[in-house]
Amino acid sequence: MRIDVLTLFPESIEPFFSVSIVGRAVEAGLVSVSCVNFRDFATDKHRSVDDRPFGGGPGMVLMCGPVFDALAHVERQASDTVPTRIMLTPQGEPLTQSLLVELSTHPWLVVLCGHYEGFDERIRQGAGVREISIGDYVVSGGEAAAVVLIDGVVRLLPGALGHECSVVDESFAGGLLEYPQYTRPREFGGMKVPEVLLSGNHAEIAAWRLAQMRERTISRRPDLMMGEDRSSDGGAPN
Ligand code: JDQ
Protein backbone atom coordinates (compact mmCIF):
# COMPACT_ATOMS: atom_id res chain seq x y z
CA MET A 1 0.00 0.00 0.00
CA ARG A 2 1.05 3.56 -0.66
CA ILE A 3 -0.12 6.54 1.42
CA ASP A 4 0.52 10.21 0.58
CA VAL A 5 -0.42 12.88 3.11
CA LEU A 6 -0.98 16.45 1.92
CA THR A 7 -0.50 18.84 4.84
CA LEU A 8 0.85 22.23 5.90
CA PHE A 9 2.55 20.55 8.88
CA PRO A 10 4.40 17.42 7.73
CA GLU A 11 6.72 17.71 10.74
CA SER A 12 3.77 17.15 13.07
CA ILE A 13 3.03 13.68 11.70
CA GLU A 14 6.24 12.34 10.12
CA PRO A 15 7.69 11.01 13.42
CA PHE A 16 4.57 8.89 13.88
CA PHE A 17 5.38 6.93 10.71
CA SER A 18 8.72 5.71 12.08
CA VAL A 19 7.63 4.12 15.37
CA SER A 20 5.50 1.25 16.62
CA ILE A 21 3.26 -0.81 14.32
CA VAL A 22 3.22 1.75 11.49
CA GLY A 23 7.01 2.20 11.70
CA ARG A 24 7.53 -1.56 11.55
CA ALA A 25 5.15 -1.91 8.60
CA VAL A 26 7.11 0.81 6.75
CA GLU A 27 10.41 -0.95 7.58
CA ALA A 28 8.97 -4.25 6.36
CA GLY A 29 7.90 -2.65 3.06
CA LEU A 30 4.18 -3.32 3.64
CA VAL A 31 3.41 0.38 3.20
CA SER A 32 5.19 3.54 2.14
CA VAL A 33 4.07 6.83 3.66
CA SER A 34 5.15 10.24 2.45
CA CYS A 35 4.12 13.82 3.18
CA VAL A 36 3.76 16.67 0.73
CA ASN A 37 3.42 20.29 1.85
CA PHE A 38 0.70 22.35 0.12
CA ARG A 39 2.90 25.36 0.82
CA ASP A 40 5.37 24.15 -1.82
CA PHE A 41 2.61 24.67 -4.40
CA ALA A 42 1.78 28.27 -3.52
CA THR A 43 2.22 30.62 -6.44
CA ASP A 44 2.42 34.12 -4.95
CA LYS A 45 5.45 35.70 -3.30
CA HIS A 46 3.95 35.26 0.19
CA ARG A 47 3.47 31.52 -0.47
CA SER A 48 -0.23 31.81 0.47
CA VAL A 49 -2.29 28.65 0.69
CA ASP A 50 -5.42 30.11 2.26
CA ASP A 51 -7.56 33.22 2.05
CA ARG A 52 -10.56 34.87 3.71
CA PRO A 53 -13.98 33.32 3.04
CA PHE A 54 -16.25 34.88 0.42
CA GLY A 55 -19.35 36.17 2.21
CA GLY A 56 -17.36 36.99 5.31
CA GLY A 57 -16.98 35.20 8.60
CA PRO A 58 -14.13 34.03 10.75
CA GLY A 59 -11.19 31.86 9.79
CA MET A 60 -9.44 31.14 6.55
CA VAL A 61 -10.20 28.77 3.68
CA LEU A 62 -7.67 26.55 1.89
CA MET A 63 -7.43 27.65 -1.74
CA CYS A 64 -8.05 25.38 -4.72
CA GLY A 65 -4.79 26.17 -6.55
CA PRO A 66 -2.16 24.81 -4.17
CA VAL A 67 -4.33 21.78 -3.25
CA PHE A 68 -5.05 20.73 -6.86
CA ASP A 69 -1.38 21.33 -7.82
CA ALA A 70 -0.15 19.24 -4.88
CA LEU A 71 -2.60 16.45 -5.84
CA ALA A 72 -1.44 16.57 -9.47
CA HIS A 73 2.19 16.43 -8.34
CA VAL A 74 1.62 13.41 -6.11
CA GLU A 75 -0.55 11.56 -8.58
CA ARG A 76 1.77 12.20 -11.52
CA GLN A 77 3.94 9.54 -9.92
CA ALA A 78 1.07 7.17 -10.69
CA SER A 79 1.76 3.89 -12.36
CA ASP A 80 -1.32 1.78 -12.98
CA THR A 81 -3.30 2.23 -9.75
CA VAL A 82 -5.94 4.87 -9.02
CA PRO A 83 -5.58 6.68 -5.71
CA THR A 84 -8.46 6.96 -3.24
CA ARG A 85 -8.61 10.60 -2.18
CA ILE A 86 -9.61 11.18 1.42
CA MET A 87 -10.40 14.46 3.14
CA LEU A 88 -10.64 14.47 6.93
CA THR A 89 -13.34 16.78 8.25
CA PRO A 90 -15.93 16.81 11.06
CA GLN A 91 -18.65 16.64 8.34
CA GLY A 92 -17.52 13.37 6.79
CA GLU A 93 -18.76 9.81 6.78
CA PRO A 94 -18.08 8.38 10.27
CA LEU A 95 -14.93 6.25 10.50
CA THR A 96 -15.71 2.72 11.67
CA GLN A 97 -13.72 -0.49 11.88
CA SER A 98 -15.46 -1.78 8.75
CA LEU A 99 -14.50 1.38 6.84
CA LEU A 100 -10.88 0.83 7.97
CA VAL A 101 -11.07 -2.76 6.71
CA GLU A 102 -12.35 -1.52 3.35
CA LEU A 103 -9.66 1.18 3.07
CA SER A 104 -6.94 -1.36 3.96
CA THR A 105 -7.68 -3.12 0.64
CA HIS A 106 -7.05 0.01 -1.43
CA PRO A 107 -3.58 0.12 -2.99
CA TRP A 108 -3.14 3.88 -2.72
CA LEU A 109 -4.56 6.48 -0.33
CA VAL A 110 -4.05 10.23 -0.70
CA VAL A 111 -5.04 12.01 2.51
CA LEU A 112 -5.80 15.76 2.54
CA CYS A 113 -5.34 17.57 5.87
CA GLY A 114 -6.58 21.07 6.62
CA HIS A 115 -5.46 23.02 9.67
CA TYR A 116 -7.18 26.04 11.27
CA GLU A 117 -9.21 26.37 8.13
CA GLY A 118 -11.66 24.48 5.99
CA PHE A 119 -11.29 23.54 2.34
CA ASP A 120 -12.78 25.48 -0.55
CA GLU A 121 -15.91 23.48 -1.45
CA ARG A 122 -14.65 23.05 -5.02
CA ILE A 123 -11.84 20.81 -3.76
CA ARG A 124 -14.46 18.39 -2.47
CA GLN A 125 -16.46 18.66 -5.72
CA GLY A 126 -13.66 18.69 -8.26
CA ALA A 127 -11.25 16.21 -6.70
CA GLY A 128 -13.79 13.41 -6.10
CA VAL A 129 -12.71 13.07 -2.49
CA ARG A 130 -14.15 10.78 0.11
CA GLU A 131 -14.88 12.89 3.18
CA ILE A 132 -14.30 11.04 6.46
CA SER A 133 -14.77 12.04 10.13
CA ILE A 134 -12.89 10.25 12.91
CA GLY A 135 -15.74 10.99 15.33
CA ASP A 136 -18.21 13.52 16.66
CA TYR A 137 -15.70 15.79 18.33
CA VAL A 138 -13.43 18.52 17.00
CA VAL A 139 -9.64 18.46 16.80
CA SER A 140 -7.72 21.47 15.51
CA GLY A 141 -6.51 19.97 12.27
CA GLY A 142 -6.72 17.10 9.83
CA GLU A 143 -3.26 15.86 10.87
CA ALA A 144 -4.45 14.40 14.17
CA ALA A 145 -7.32 12.72 12.32
CA ALA A 146 -4.97 11.43 9.57
CA VAL A 147 -2.77 9.75 12.18
CA VAL A 148 -5.82 7.91 13.56
CA LEU A 149 -6.96 6.78 10.11
CA ILE A 150 -3.49 5.74 8.90
CA ASP A 151 -2.74 3.79 12.09
CA GLY A 152 -6.09 2.01 11.90
CA VAL A 153 -5.54 1.06 8.25
CA VAL A 154 -1.87 0.04 8.43
CA ARG A 155 -2.29 -2.37 11.34
CA LEU A 156 -4.81 -4.30 9.20
CA LEU A 157 -2.30 -4.93 6.40
CA PRO A 158 -1.34 -8.61 6.29
CA GLY A 159 1.89 -9.04 8.26
CA ALA A 160 1.67 -5.74 10.17
CA LEU A 161 0.89 -7.34 13.53
CA GLY A 162 2.91 -10.06 15.18
CA HIS A 163 -0.10 -12.29 15.75
CA GLU A 164 -2.62 -12.26 12.93
CA CYS A 165 -5.33 -13.57 15.26
CA SER A 166 -5.13 -10.48 17.49
CA VAL A 167 -7.00 -8.51 14.82
CA VAL A 168 -10.01 -10.82 14.92
CA ASP A 169 -9.94 -11.19 18.69
CA GLU A 170 -10.11 -7.53 19.61
CA SER A 171 -12.86 -5.07 20.46
CA PHE A 172 -15.12 -3.97 17.59
CA ALA A 173 -13.83 -6.58 15.18
CA GLY A 174 -16.23 -9.04 16.83
CA GLY A 175 -18.76 -6.41 17.91
CA LEU A 176 -17.94 -6.78 21.62
CA LEU A 177 -15.51 -4.96 23.93
CA GLU A 178 -12.44 -6.86 25.13
CA TYR A 179 -12.29 -8.92 28.29
CA PRO A 180 -10.02 -7.74 31.16
CA GLN A 181 -6.38 -8.87 31.10
CA TYR A 182 -4.02 -9.64 33.98
CA THR A 183 -0.33 -10.49 34.31
CA ARG A 184 2.07 -11.12 37.18
CA PRO A 185 1.97 -10.67 40.13
CA ARG A 186 -1.06 -12.71 41.23
CA GLU A 187 -1.78 -10.14 43.89
CA PHE A 188 -1.02 -6.41 43.79
CA GLY A 189 -1.89 -4.04 46.64
CA GLY A 190 -4.53 -6.48 47.87
CA MET A 191 -6.11 -6.84 44.40
CA LYS A 192 -6.23 -10.43 43.21
CA VAL A 193 -6.27 -11.93 39.75
CA PRO A 194 -9.59 -13.78 39.18
CA GLU A 195 -9.15 -17.41 40.27
CA VAL A 196 -10.50 -18.86 37.00
CA LEU A 197 -7.52 -17.42 35.05
CA LEU A 198 -5.12 -19.39 37.26
CA SER A 199 -7.12 -22.62 36.98
CA GLY A 200 -5.62 -23.87 33.74
CA ASN A 201 -9.13 -24.87 32.62
CA HIS A 202 -9.21 -23.37 29.15
CA ALA A 203 -12.89 -23.99 28.51
CA GLU A 204 -13.82 -22.21 31.74
CA ILE A 205 -11.43 -19.37 30.94
CA ALA A 206 -12.97 -18.91 27.50
CA ALA A 207 -16.49 -18.91 28.98
CA TRP A 208 -15.49 -16.38 31.67
CA ARG A 209 -13.91 -14.10 29.07
CA LEU A 210 -16.97 -14.19 26.81
CA ALA A 211 -19.23 -13.40 29.79
CA GLN A 212 -16.95 -10.46 30.68
CA MET A 213 -17.07 -9.19 27.10
CA ARG A 214 -20.86 -9.25 27.10
CA GLU A 215 -21.17 -7.67 30.55
CA ARG A 216 -18.79 -4.86 29.65
CA THR A 217 -20.41 -4.21 26.33
CA ILE A 218 -23.91 -4.06 27.84
CA SER A 219 -22.90 -1.72 30.65
CA ARG A 220 -20.51 0.53 28.74
CA ARG A 221 -21.67 0.39 25.13
CA PRO A 222 -25.23 -0.94 24.84
CA ASP A 223 -25.32 0.62 21.36
CA LEU A 224 -22.83 -2.03 20.18
CA MET A 225 -25.02 -4.93 21.36
CA MET A 226 -27.62 -4.19 18.71
CA GLY A 227 -25.28 -5.56 16.07
CA GLU A 228 -24.41 -8.77 17.94
CA ASP A 229 -25.35 -12.07 16.37
CA ARG A 230 -27.98 -13.42 18.78
CA SER A 231 -29.18 -16.26 16.57
CA SER A 232 -27.48 -18.91 18.75
CA ASP A 233 -29.22 -17.91 22.00
CA GLY A 234 -32.58 -16.96 20.58
CA GLY A 235 -32.13 -13.38 21.72
CA ALA A 236 -32.17 -14.32 25.42
CA PRO A 237 -31.14 -11.56 27.84
CA ASN A 238 -27.48 -11.79 28.90
C1 JDQ B 1 -9.74 20.09 10.30
C2 JDQ B 1 -12.13 22.75 12.89
C3 JDQ B 1 -14.03 23.75 14.01
C4 JDQ B 1 -12.95 22.30 11.89
C5 JDQ B 1 -9.50 22.27 10.70
C6 JDQ B 1 -9.22 21.29 9.79
N1 JDQ B 1 -13.63 14.16 13.15
C7 JDQ B 1 -12.95 15.32 13.11
N2 JDQ B 1 -12.91 16.16 14.14
N3 JDQ B 1 -12.20 17.22 13.79
C8 JDQ B 1 -11.79 17.09 12.52
C9 JDQ B 1 -12.25 15.88 12.06
C10 JDQ B 1 -11.03 18.10 11.78
C11 JDQ B 1 -10.42 17.77 10.56
C12 JDQ B 1 -9.76 18.76 9.81
C13 JDQ B 1 -10.33 20.38 11.52
C14 JDQ B 1 -10.99 19.41 12.28
N4 JDQ B 1 -10.18 21.73 11.74
C15 JDQ B 1 -10.64 22.45 12.89
C16 JDQ B 1 -12.66 23.48 13.95
C17 JDQ B 1 -14.87 23.31 12.97
C18 JDQ B 1 -14.32 22.59 11.92
PDB file of C-alpha atoms in Angstrom, residues 108-225:
ATOM      1  CA  TRP A 108      -3.140   3.879  -2.719  1.00  0.00           C
ATOM      2  CA  LEU A 109      -4.559   6.477  -0.327  1.00  0.00           C
ATOM      3  CA  VAL A 110      -4.053  10.234  -0.705  1.00  0.00           C
ATOM      4  CA  VAL A 111      -5.042  12.014   2.510  1.00  0.00           C
ATOM      5  CA  LEU A 112      -5.801  15.762   2.543  1.00  0.00           C
ATOM      6  CA  CYS A 113      -5.342  17.566   5.874  1.00  0.00           C
ATOM      7  CA  GLY A 114      -6.577  21.073   6.618  1.00  0.00           C
ATOM      8  CA  HIS A 115      -5.461  23.022   9.671  1.00  0.00           C
ATOM      9  CA  TYR A 116      -7.176  26.036  11.267  1.00  0.00           C
ATOM     10  CA  GLU A 117      -9.213  26.373   8.130  1.00  0.00           C
ATOM     11  CA  GLY A 118     -11.663  24.484   5.993  1.00  0.00           C
ATOM     12  CA  PHE A 119     -11.293  23.539   2.344  1.00  0.00           C
ATOM     13  CA  ASP A 120     -12.776  25.481  -0.546  1.00  0.00           C
ATOM     14  CA  GLU A 121     -15.909  23.477  -1.445  1.00  0.00           C
ATOM     15  CA  ARG A 122     -14.655  23.052  -5.023  1.00  0.00           C
ATOM     16  CA  ILE A 123     -11.840  20.814  -3.761  1.00  0.00           C
ATOM     17  CA  ARG A 124     -14.460  18.386  -2.475  1.00  0.00           C
ATOM     18  CA  GLN A 125     -16.455  18.656  -5.718  1.00  0.00           C
ATOM     19  CA  GLY A 126     -13.655  18.686  -8.263  1.00  0.00           C
ATOM     20  CA  ALA A 127     -11.247  16.207  -6.696  1.00  0.00           C
ATOM     21  CA  GLY A 128     -13.786  13.414  -6.099  1.00  0.00           C
ATOM     22  CA  VAL A 129     -12.710  13.066  -2.485  1.00  0.00           C
ATOM     23  CA  ARG A 130     -14.145  10.778   0.110  1.00  0.00           C
ATOM     24  CA  GLU A 131     -14.878  12.891   3.179  1.00  0.00           C
ATOM     25  CA  ILE A 132     -14.301  11.036   6.457  1.00  0.00           C
ATOM     26  CA  SER A 133     -14.772  12.038  10.127  1.00  0.00           C
ATOM     27  CA  ILE A 134     -12.885  10.249  12.915  1.00  0.00           C
ATOM     28  CA  GLY A 135     -15.743  10.995  15.328  1.00  0.00           C
ATOM     29  CA  ASP A 136     -18.214  13.521  16.659  1.00  0.00           C
ATOM     30  CA  TYR A 137     -15.696  15.794  18.332  1.00  0.00           C
ATOM     31  CA  VAL A 138     -13.429  18.522  17.002  1.00  0.00           C
ATOM     32  CA  VAL A 139      -9.641  18.463  16.796  1.00  0.00           C
ATOM     33  CA  SER A 140      -7.722  21.470  15.510  1.00  0.00           C
ATOM     34  CA  GLY A 141      -6.508  19.967  12.265  1.00  0.00           C
ATOM     35  CA  GLY A 142      -6.722  17.103   9.828  1.00  0.00           C
ATOM     36  CA  GLU A 143      -3.257  15.859  10.871  1.00  0.00           C
ATOM     37  CA  ALA A 144      -4.452  14.395  14.175  1.00  0.00           C
ATOM     38  CA  ALA A 145      -7.315  12.724  12.319  1.00  0.00           C
ATOM     39  CA  ALA A 146      -4.972  11.431   9.575  1.00  0.00           C
ATOM     40  CA  VAL A 147      -2.773   9.746  12.184  1.00  0.00           C
ATOM     41  CA  VAL A 148      -5.820   7.912  13.556  1.00  0.00           C
ATOM     42  CA  LEU A 149      -6.958   6.781  10.111  1.00  0.00           C
ATOM     43  CA  ILE A 150      -3.489   5.739   8.904  1.00  0.00           C
ATOM     44  CA  ASP A 151      -2.742   3.795  12.090  1.00  0.00           C
ATOM     45  CA  GLY A 152      -6.087   2.007  11.899  1.00  0.00           C
ATOM     46  CA  VAL A 153      -5.541   1.061   8.254  1.00  0.00           C
ATOM     47  CA  VAL A 154      -1.866   0.044   8.427  1.00  0.00           C
ATOM     48  CA  ARG A 155      -2.290  -2.371  11.339  1.00  0.00           C
ATOM     49  CA  LEU A 156      -4.806  -4.296   9.196  1.00  0.00           C
ATOM     50  CA  LEU A 157      -2.297  -4.932   6.403  1.00  0.00           C
ATOM     51  CA  PRO A 158      -1.338  -8.612   6.286  1.00  0.00           C
ATOM     52  CA  GLY A 159       1.885  -9.039   8.263  1.00  0.00           C
ATOM     53  CA  ALA A 160       1.669  -5.741  10.173  1.00  0.00           C
ATOM     54  CA  LEU A 161       0.889  -7.339  13.533  1.00  0.00           C
ATOM     55  CA  GLY A 162       2.914 -10.064  15.185  1.00  0.00           C
ATOM     56  CA  HIS A 163      -0.102 -12.292  15.752  1.00  0.00           C
ATOM     57  CA  GLU A 164      -2.621 -12.264  12.932  1.00  0.00           C
ATOM     58  CA  CYS A 165      -5.330 -13.574  15.263  1.00  0.00           C
ATOM     59  CA  SER A 166      -5.126 -10.477  17.485  1.00  0.00           C
ATOM     60  CA  VAL A 167      -7.003  -8.515  14.820  1.00  0.00           C
ATOM     61  CA  VAL A 168     -10.009 -10.820  14.919  1.00  0.00           C
ATOM     62  CA  ASP A 169      -9.936 -11.192  18.688  1.00  0.00           C
ATOM     63  CA  GLU A 170     -10.112  -7.530  19.614  1.00  0.00           C
ATOM     64  CA  SER A 171     -12.860  -5.073  20.460  1.00  0.00           C
ATOM     65  CA  PHE A 172     -15.124  -3.974  17.585  1.00  0.00           C
ATOM     66  CA  ALA A 173     -13.833  -6.582  15.179  1.00  0.00           C
ATOM     67  CA  GLY A 174     -16.230  -9.043  16.826  1.00  0.00           C
ATOM     68  CA  GLY A 175     -18.757  -6.408  17.908  1.00  0.00           C
ATOM     69  CA  LEU A 176     -17.938  -6.779  21.624  1.00  0.00           C
ATOM     70  CA  LEU A 177     -15.514  -4.963  23.929  1.00  0.00           C
ATOM     71  CA  GLU A 178     -12.441  -6.860  25.127  1.00  0.00           C
ATOM     72  CA  TYR A 179     -12.287  -8.923  28.293  1.00  0.00           C
ATOM     73  CA  PRO A 180     -10.017  -7.735  31.157  1.00  0.00           C
ATOM     74  CA  GLN A 181      -6.377  -8.869  31.100  1.00  0.00           C
ATOM     75  CA  TYR A 182      -4.017  -9.638  33.979  1.00  0.00           C
ATOM     76  CA  THR A 183      -0.333 -10.492  34.308  1.00  0.00           C
ATOM     77  CA  ARG A 184       2.071 -11.123  37.181  1.00  0.00           C
ATOM     78  CA  PRO A 185       1.975 -10.669  40.131  1.00  0.00           C
ATOM     79  CA  ARG A 186      -1.061 -12.715  41.227  1.00  0.00           C
ATOM     80  CA  GLU A 187      -1.783 -10.143  43.886  1.00  0.00           C
ATOM     81  CA  PHE A 188      -1.025  -6.410  43.786  1.00  0.00           C
ATOM     82  CA  GLY A 189      -1.890  -4.040  46.640  1.00  0.00           C
ATOM     83  CA  GLY A 190      -4.534  -6.481  47.868  1.00  0.00           C
ATOM     84  CA  MET A 191      -6.113  -6.842  44.397  1.00  0.00           C
ATOM     85  CA  LYS A 192      -6.228 -10.430  43.214  1.00  0.00           C
ATOM     86  CA  VAL A 193      -6.273 -11.928  39.746  1.00  0.00           C
ATOM     87  CA  PRO A 194      -9.594 -13.776  39.179  1.00  0.00           C
ATOM     88  CA  GLU A 195      -9.149 -17.413  40.274  1.00  0.00           C
ATOM     89  CA  VAL A 196     -10.495 -18.855  37.001  1.00  0.00           C
ATOM     90  CA  LEU A 197      -7.517 -17.424  35.051  1.00  0.00           C
ATOM     91  CA  LEU A 198      -5.120 -19.388  37.256  1.00  0.00           C
ATOM     92  CA  SER A 199      -7.118 -22.624  36.984  1.00  0.00           C
ATOM     93  CA  GLY A 200      -5.615 -23.873  33.741  1.00  0.00           C
ATOM     94  CA  ASN A 201      -9.132 -24.870  32.617  1.00  0.00           C
ATOM     95  CA  HIS A 202      -9.211 -23.375  29.148  1.00  0.00           C
ATOM     96  CA  ALA A 203     -12.893 -23.990  28.513  1.00  0.00           C
ATOM     97  CA  GLU A 204     -13.815 -22.211  31.744  1.00  0.00           C
ATOM     98  CA  ILE A 205     -11.428 -19.369  30.940  1.00  0.00           C
ATOM     99  CA  ALA A 206     -12.974 -18.909  27.496  1.00  0.00           C
ATOM    100  CA  ALA A 207     -16.489 -18.907  28.983  1.00  0.00           C
ATOM    101  CA  TRP A 208     -15.485 -16.380  31.669  1.00  0.00           C
ATOM    102  CA  ARG A 209     -13.913 -14.103  29.067  1.00  0.00           C
ATOM    103  CA  LEU A 210     -16.974 -14.194  26.808  1.00  0.00           C
ATOM    104  CA  ALA A 211     -19.225 -13.402  29.790  1.00  0.00           C
ATOM    105  CA  GLN A 212     -16.951 -10.461  30.677  1.00  0.00           C
ATOM    106  CA  MET A 213     -17.069  -9.192  27.103  1.00  0.00           C
ATOM    107  CA  ARG A 214     -20.859  -9.248  27.101  1.00  0.00           C
ATOM    108  CA  GLU A 215     -21.165  -7.667  30.547  1.00  0.00           C
ATOM    109  CA  ARG A 216     -18.792  -4.858  29.652  1.00  0.00           C
ATOM    110  CA  THR A 217     -20.414  -4.208  26.328  1.00  0.00           C
ATOM    111  CA  ILE A 218     -23.907  -4.064  27.837  1.00  0.00           C
ATOM    112  CA  SER A 219     -22.902  -1.724  30.655  1.00  0.00           C
ATOM    113  CA  ARG A 220     -20.510   0.531  28.737  1.00  0.00           C
ATOM    114  CA  ARG A 221     -21.672   0.386  25.128  1.00  0.00           C
ATOM    115  CA  PRO A 222     -25.231  -0.944  24.838  1.00  0.00           C
ATOM    116  CA  ASP A 223     -25.323   0.623  21.358  1.00  0.00           C
ATOM    117  CA  LEU A 224     -22.827  -2.026  20.180  1.00  0.00           C
ATOM    118  CA  MET A 225     -25.020  -4.927  21.360  1.00  0.00           C
TER     119      MET A 225
END
